């Protein structure tokens, strides 16, 4: 996926805890990089939006393992076809504390735009609240 792409994703199983979120769009804003927005596509209603980040180059040694079932579901045969997005959290009351969920990334097949949020097989190596920034 690139900036010229419309960024529309199909997440057939929805996000973990939000199974109704099946159609999302990646929104690029140059002034927000390295963060991206993952926005629910809705019928004119208020919609949810998540701040996400691609971990490559930011999270050192982040190498996920996914099971065969998830790999088959996504139709990914080449690791370069996999886009990894991690949800970012700004903590209320601690505006300078920013964490990233490394245990449950959203995986996207770059060719088909089909995705799934998974718990990685090697989850014990990672945190759901990896500290990205704190002052």
PDB file of C-alpha atoms in Angstrom:
ATOM      1  CA  UNK A   1       0.000   0.000   0.000  1.00  0.00           C
ATOM      2  CA  UNK A   2       1.230   3.471  -0.709  1.00  0.00           C
ATOM      3  CA  UNK A   3       0.101   7.056  -0.289  1.00  0.00           C
ATOM      4  CA  UNK A   4      -1.667   7.073  -3.661  1.00  0.00           C
ATOM      5  CA  UNK A   5      -3.727   4.043  -2.641  1.00  0.00           C
ATOM      6  CA  UNK A   6      -7.238   4.658  -1.256  1.00  0.00           C
ATOM      7  CA  UNK A   7      -6.240   2.631   1.811  1.00  0.00           C
ATOM      8  CA  UNK A   8      -9.577   0.778   2.113  1.00  0.00           C
ATOM      9  CA  UNK A   9      -9.222  -2.460   4.049  1.00  0.00           C
ATOM     10  CA  UNK A  10     -11.461  -5.478   4.515  1.00  0.00           C
ATOM     11  CA  UNK A  11     -11.237  -6.953   8.022  1.00  0.00           C
ATOM     12  CA  UNK A  12     -13.800  -9.809   7.802  1.00  0.00           C
ATOM     13  CA  UNK A  13     -13.579 -10.731  11.500  1.00  0.00           C
ATOM     14  CA  UNK A  14     -13.412  -7.133  12.728  1.00  0.00           C
ATOM     15  CA  UNK A  15     -10.931  -5.968  15.337  1.00  0.00           C
ATOM     16  CA  UNK A  16     -10.476  -7.811  18.627  1.00  0.00           C
ATOM     17  CA  UNK A  17     -13.334  -6.730  20.883  1.00  0.00           C
ATOM     18  CA  UNK A  18     -14.960  -4.805  18.011  1.00  0.00           C
ATOM     19  CA  UNK A  19     -16.204  -7.471  15.579  1.00  0.00           C
ATOM     20  CA  UNK A  20     -18.472  -4.970  13.797  1.00  0.00           C
ATOM     21  CA  UNK A  21     -15.490  -3.000  12.440  1.00  0.00           C
ATOM     22  CA  UNK A  22     -15.087  -4.803   9.137  1.00  0.00           C
ATOM     23  CA  UNK A  23     -14.318  -1.925   6.759  1.00  0.00           C
ATOM     24  CA  UNK A  24     -11.530   0.471   7.616  1.00  0.00           C
ATOM     25  CA  UNK A  25      -9.437   3.002   5.779  1.00  0.00           C
ATOM     26  CA  UNK A  26      -5.831   3.992   6.315  1.00  0.00           C
ATOM     27  CA  UNK A  27      -5.523   7.780   6.403  1.00  0.00           C
ATOM     28  CA  UNK A  28      -2.115   9.326   5.739  1.00  0.00           C
ATOM     29  CA  UNK A  29      -1.352  12.833   6.976  1.00  0.00           C
ATOM     30  CA  UNK A  30       2.198  13.927   6.271  1.00  0.00           C
ATOM     31  CA  UNK A  31       2.335  16.137   9.363  1.00  0.00           C
ATOM     32  CA  UNK A  32       1.408  13.150  11.590  1.00  0.00           C
ATOM     33  CA  UNK A  33       4.016  10.680  10.320  1.00  0.00           C
ATOM     34  CA  UNK A  34       5.188   8.175  11.527  1.00  0.00           C
ATOM     35  CA  UNK A  35       1.619   7.810  12.809  1.00  0.00           C
ATOM     36  CA  UNK A  36      -1.282   6.855  10.563  1.00  0.00           C
ATOM     37  CA  UNK A  37      -5.001   6.846  11.241  1.00  0.00           C
ATOM     38  CA  UNK A  38      -7.176   3.789  10.829  1.00  0.00           C
ATOM     39  CA  UNK A  39     -10.742   5.017  10.330  1.00  0.00           C
ATOM     40  CA  UNK A  40     -13.980   3.081  10.301  1.00  0.00           C
ATOM     41  CA  UNK A  41     -15.899   3.456   7.046  1.00  0.00           C
ATOM     42  CA  UNK A  42     -19.430   4.292   8.086  1.00  0.00           C
ATOM     43  CA  UNK A  43     -22.716   5.352   6.477  1.00  0.00           C
ATOM     44  CA  UNK A  44     -22.409   8.999   7.457  1.00  0.00           C
ATOM     45  CA  UNK A  45     -22.480   8.193  11.183  1.00  0.00           C
ATOM     46  CA  UNK A  46     -19.872   9.084  13.776  1.00  0.00           C
ATOM     47  CA  UNK A  47     -17.050   6.658  13.261  1.00  0.00           C
ATOM     48  CA  UNK A  48     -14.195   5.246  15.281  1.00  0.00           C
ATOM     49  CA  UNK A  49     -10.636   6.133  14.493  1.00  0.00           C
ATOM     50  CA  UNK A  50      -7.411   4.621  15.785  1.00  0.00           C
ATOM     51  CA  UNK A  51      -3.895   5.956  15.707  1.00  0.00           C
ATOM     52  CA  UNK A  52      -1.549   3.263  14.375  1.00  0.00           C
ATOM     53  CA  UNK A  53       2.104   2.951  13.531  1.00  0.00           C
ATOM     54  CA  UNK A  54       4.190   0.721  11.292  1.00  0.00           C
ATOM     55  CA  UNK A  55       6.751  -0.761  13.698  1.00  0.00           C
ATOM     56  CA  UNK A  56       9.581  -1.217  11.185  1.00  0.00           C
ATOM     57  CA  UNK A  57      12.425   1.153  11.959  1.00  0.00           C
ATOM     58  CA  UNK A  58      10.812   2.351  15.189  1.00  0.00           C
ATOM     59  CA  UNK A  59      10.480  -0.749  17.367  1.00  0.00           C
ATOM     60  CA  UNK A  60      13.850  -2.466  17.527  1.00  0.00           C
ATOM     61  CA  UNK A  61      13.905  -6.228  16.787  1.00  0.00           C
ATOM     62  CA  UNK A  62      10.120  -6.538  16.357  1.00  0.00           C
ATOM     63  CA  UNK A  63       9.776  -9.872  14.581  1.00  0.00           C
ATOM     64  CA  UNK A  64       6.370 -11.424  14.897  1.00  0.00           C
ATOM     65  CA  UNK A  65       5.418 -15.041  14.427  1.00  0.00           C
ATOM     66  CA  UNK A  66       1.959 -15.845  13.086  1.00  0.00           C
ATOM     67  CA  UNK A  67       0.312 -19.235  12.856  1.00  0.00           C
ATOM     68  CA  UNK A  68      -0.413 -21.066   9.611  1.00  0.00           C
ATOM     69  CA  UNK A  69      -4.160 -20.450   9.926  1.00  0.00           C
ATOM     70  CA  UNK A  70      -3.719 -16.660  10.051  1.00  0.00           C
ATOM     71  CA  UNK A  71      -1.193 -16.765   7.222  1.00  0.00           C
ATOM     72  CA  UNK A  72      -3.646 -18.763   5.104  1.00  0.00           C
ATOM     73  CA  UNK A  73      -6.529 -16.422   6.036  1.00  0.00           C
ATOM     74  CA  UNK A  74      -4.489 -13.420   4.897  1.00  0.00           C
ATOM     75  CA  UNK A  75      -3.197 -15.160   1.758  1.00  0.00           C
ATOM     76  CA  UNK A  76       0.329 -13.958   2.434  1.00  0.00           C
ATOM     77  CA  UNK A  77       3.101 -15.990   0.842  1.00  0.00           C
ATOM     78  CA  UNK A  78       5.881 -13.420   0.843  1.00  0.00           C
ATOM     79  CA  UNK A  79       6.772 -11.454   4.013  1.00  0.00           C
ATOM     80  CA  UNK A  80       7.038  -8.287   1.875  1.00  0.00           C
ATOM     81  CA  UNK A  81       3.292  -8.576   1.167  1.00  0.00           C
ATOM     82  CA  UNK A  82       2.493  -8.105   4.865  1.00  0.00           C
ATOM     83  CA  UNK A  83       1.753  -4.659   6.285  1.00  0.00           C
ATOM     84  CA  UNK A  84       1.963  -4.599  10.080  1.00  0.00           C
ATOM     85  CA  UNK A  85       0.103  -1.890  11.983  1.00  0.00           C
ATOM     86  CA  UNK A  86       0.139  -1.500  15.757  1.00  0.00           C
ATOM     87  CA  UNK A  87      -2.447   0.494  17.713  1.00  0.00           C
ATOM     88  CA  UNK A  88      -1.063   3.485  19.626  1.00  0.00           C
ATOM     89  CA  UNK A  89      -2.533   4.693  22.926  1.00  0.00           C
ATOM     90  CA  UNK A  90      -2.221   8.140  24.484  1.00  0.00           C
ATOM     91  CA  UNK A  91      -3.016   7.632  28.166  1.00  0.00           C
ATOM     92  CA  UNK A  92      -5.639   9.927  29.757  1.00  0.00           C
ATOM     93  CA  UNK A  93      -4.176  12.073  32.495  1.00  0.00           C
ATOM     94  CA  UNK A  94      -0.678  11.300  31.238  1.00  0.00           C
ATOM     95  CA  UNK A  95      -0.617  13.174  27.948  1.00  0.00           C
ATOM     96  CA  UNK A  96       3.057  12.524  27.430  1.00  0.00           C
ATOM     97  CA  UNK A  97       2.762   8.734  27.955  1.00  0.00           C
ATOM     98  CA  UNK A  98       2.377   6.948  24.620  1.00  0.00           C
ATOM     99  CA  UNK A  99       2.276   3.160  24.304  1.00  0.00           C
ATOM    100  CA  UNK A 100       1.979   0.696  21.430  1.00  0.00           C
ATOM    101  CA  UNK A 101       0.260  -2.698  21.415  1.00  0.00           C
ATOM    102  CA  UNK A 102       2.927  -5.088  20.117  1.00  0.00           C
ATOM    103  CA  UNK A 103       1.038  -8.263  21.108  1.00  0.00           C
ATOM    104  CA  UNK A 104      -1.993  -7.682  18.894  1.00  0.00           C
ATOM    105  CA  UNK A 105      -0.977  -6.135  15.570  1.00  0.00           C
ATOM    106  CA  UNK A 106      -3.319  -5.617  12.656  1.00  0.00           C
ATOM    107  CA  UNK A 107      -1.916  -7.558   9.708  1.00  0.00           C
ATOM    108  CA  UNK A 108      -2.800  -6.519   6.156  1.00  0.00           C
ATOM    109  CA  UNK A 109      -2.108  -8.275   2.871  1.00  0.00           C
ATOM    110  CA  UNK A 110      -0.723  -5.391   0.771  1.00  0.00           C
ATOM    111  CA  UNK A 111      -1.981  -6.970  -2.476  1.00  0.00           C
ATOM    112  CA  UNK A 112      -5.567  -7.831  -1.468  1.00  0.00           C
ATOM    113  CA  UNK A 113      -6.108  -5.297   1.367  1.00  0.00           C
ATOM    114  CA  UNK A 114      -7.561  -8.139   3.454  1.00  0.00           C
ATOM    115  CA  UNK A 115      -6.598  -7.957   7.089  1.00  0.00           C
ATOM    116  CA  UNK A 116      -6.919  -9.405  10.535  1.00  0.00           C
ATOM    117  CA  UNK A 117      -5.957  -8.386  14.040  1.00  0.00           C
ATOM    118  CA  UNK A 118      -4.114 -11.258  15.685  1.00  0.00           C
ATOM    119  CA  UNK A 119      -2.356 -12.157  18.893  1.00  0.00           C
ATOM    120  CA  UNK A 120       1.120 -13.082  17.671  1.00  0.00           C
ATOM    121  CA  UNK A 121       2.368 -16.589  18.451  1.00  0.00           C
ATOM    122  CA  UNK A 122       5.455 -15.184  20.187  1.00  0.00           C
ATOM    123  CA  UNK A 123       3.353 -12.807  22.314  1.00  0.00           C
ATOM    124  CA  UNK A 124       5.363 -13.525  25.488  1.00  0.00           C
ATOM    125  CA  UNK A 125       8.206 -11.461  23.987  1.00  0.00           C
ATOM    126  CA  UNK A 126       6.027  -8.362  23.652  1.00  0.00           C
ATOM    127  CA  UNK A 127       3.834  -6.011  25.630  1.00  0.00           C
ATOM    128  CA  UNK A 128       0.365  -4.668  24.916  1.00  0.00           C
ATOM    129  CA  UNK A 129       1.673  -1.396  26.403  1.00  0.00           C
ATOM    130  CA  UNK A 130       5.166  -1.007  24.972  1.00  0.00           C
ATOM    131  CA  UNK A 131       6.384   2.428  26.028  1.00  0.00           C
ATOM    132  CA  UNK A 132       6.990   4.532  22.934  1.00  0.00           C
ATOM    133  CA  UNK A 133       7.351   7.905  24.659  1.00  0.00           C
ATOM    134  CA  UNK A 134       7.086   9.426  28.127  1.00  0.00           C
ATOM    135  CA  UNK A 135       8.239  12.709  29.626  1.00  0.00           C
TER     136      UNK A 135
END
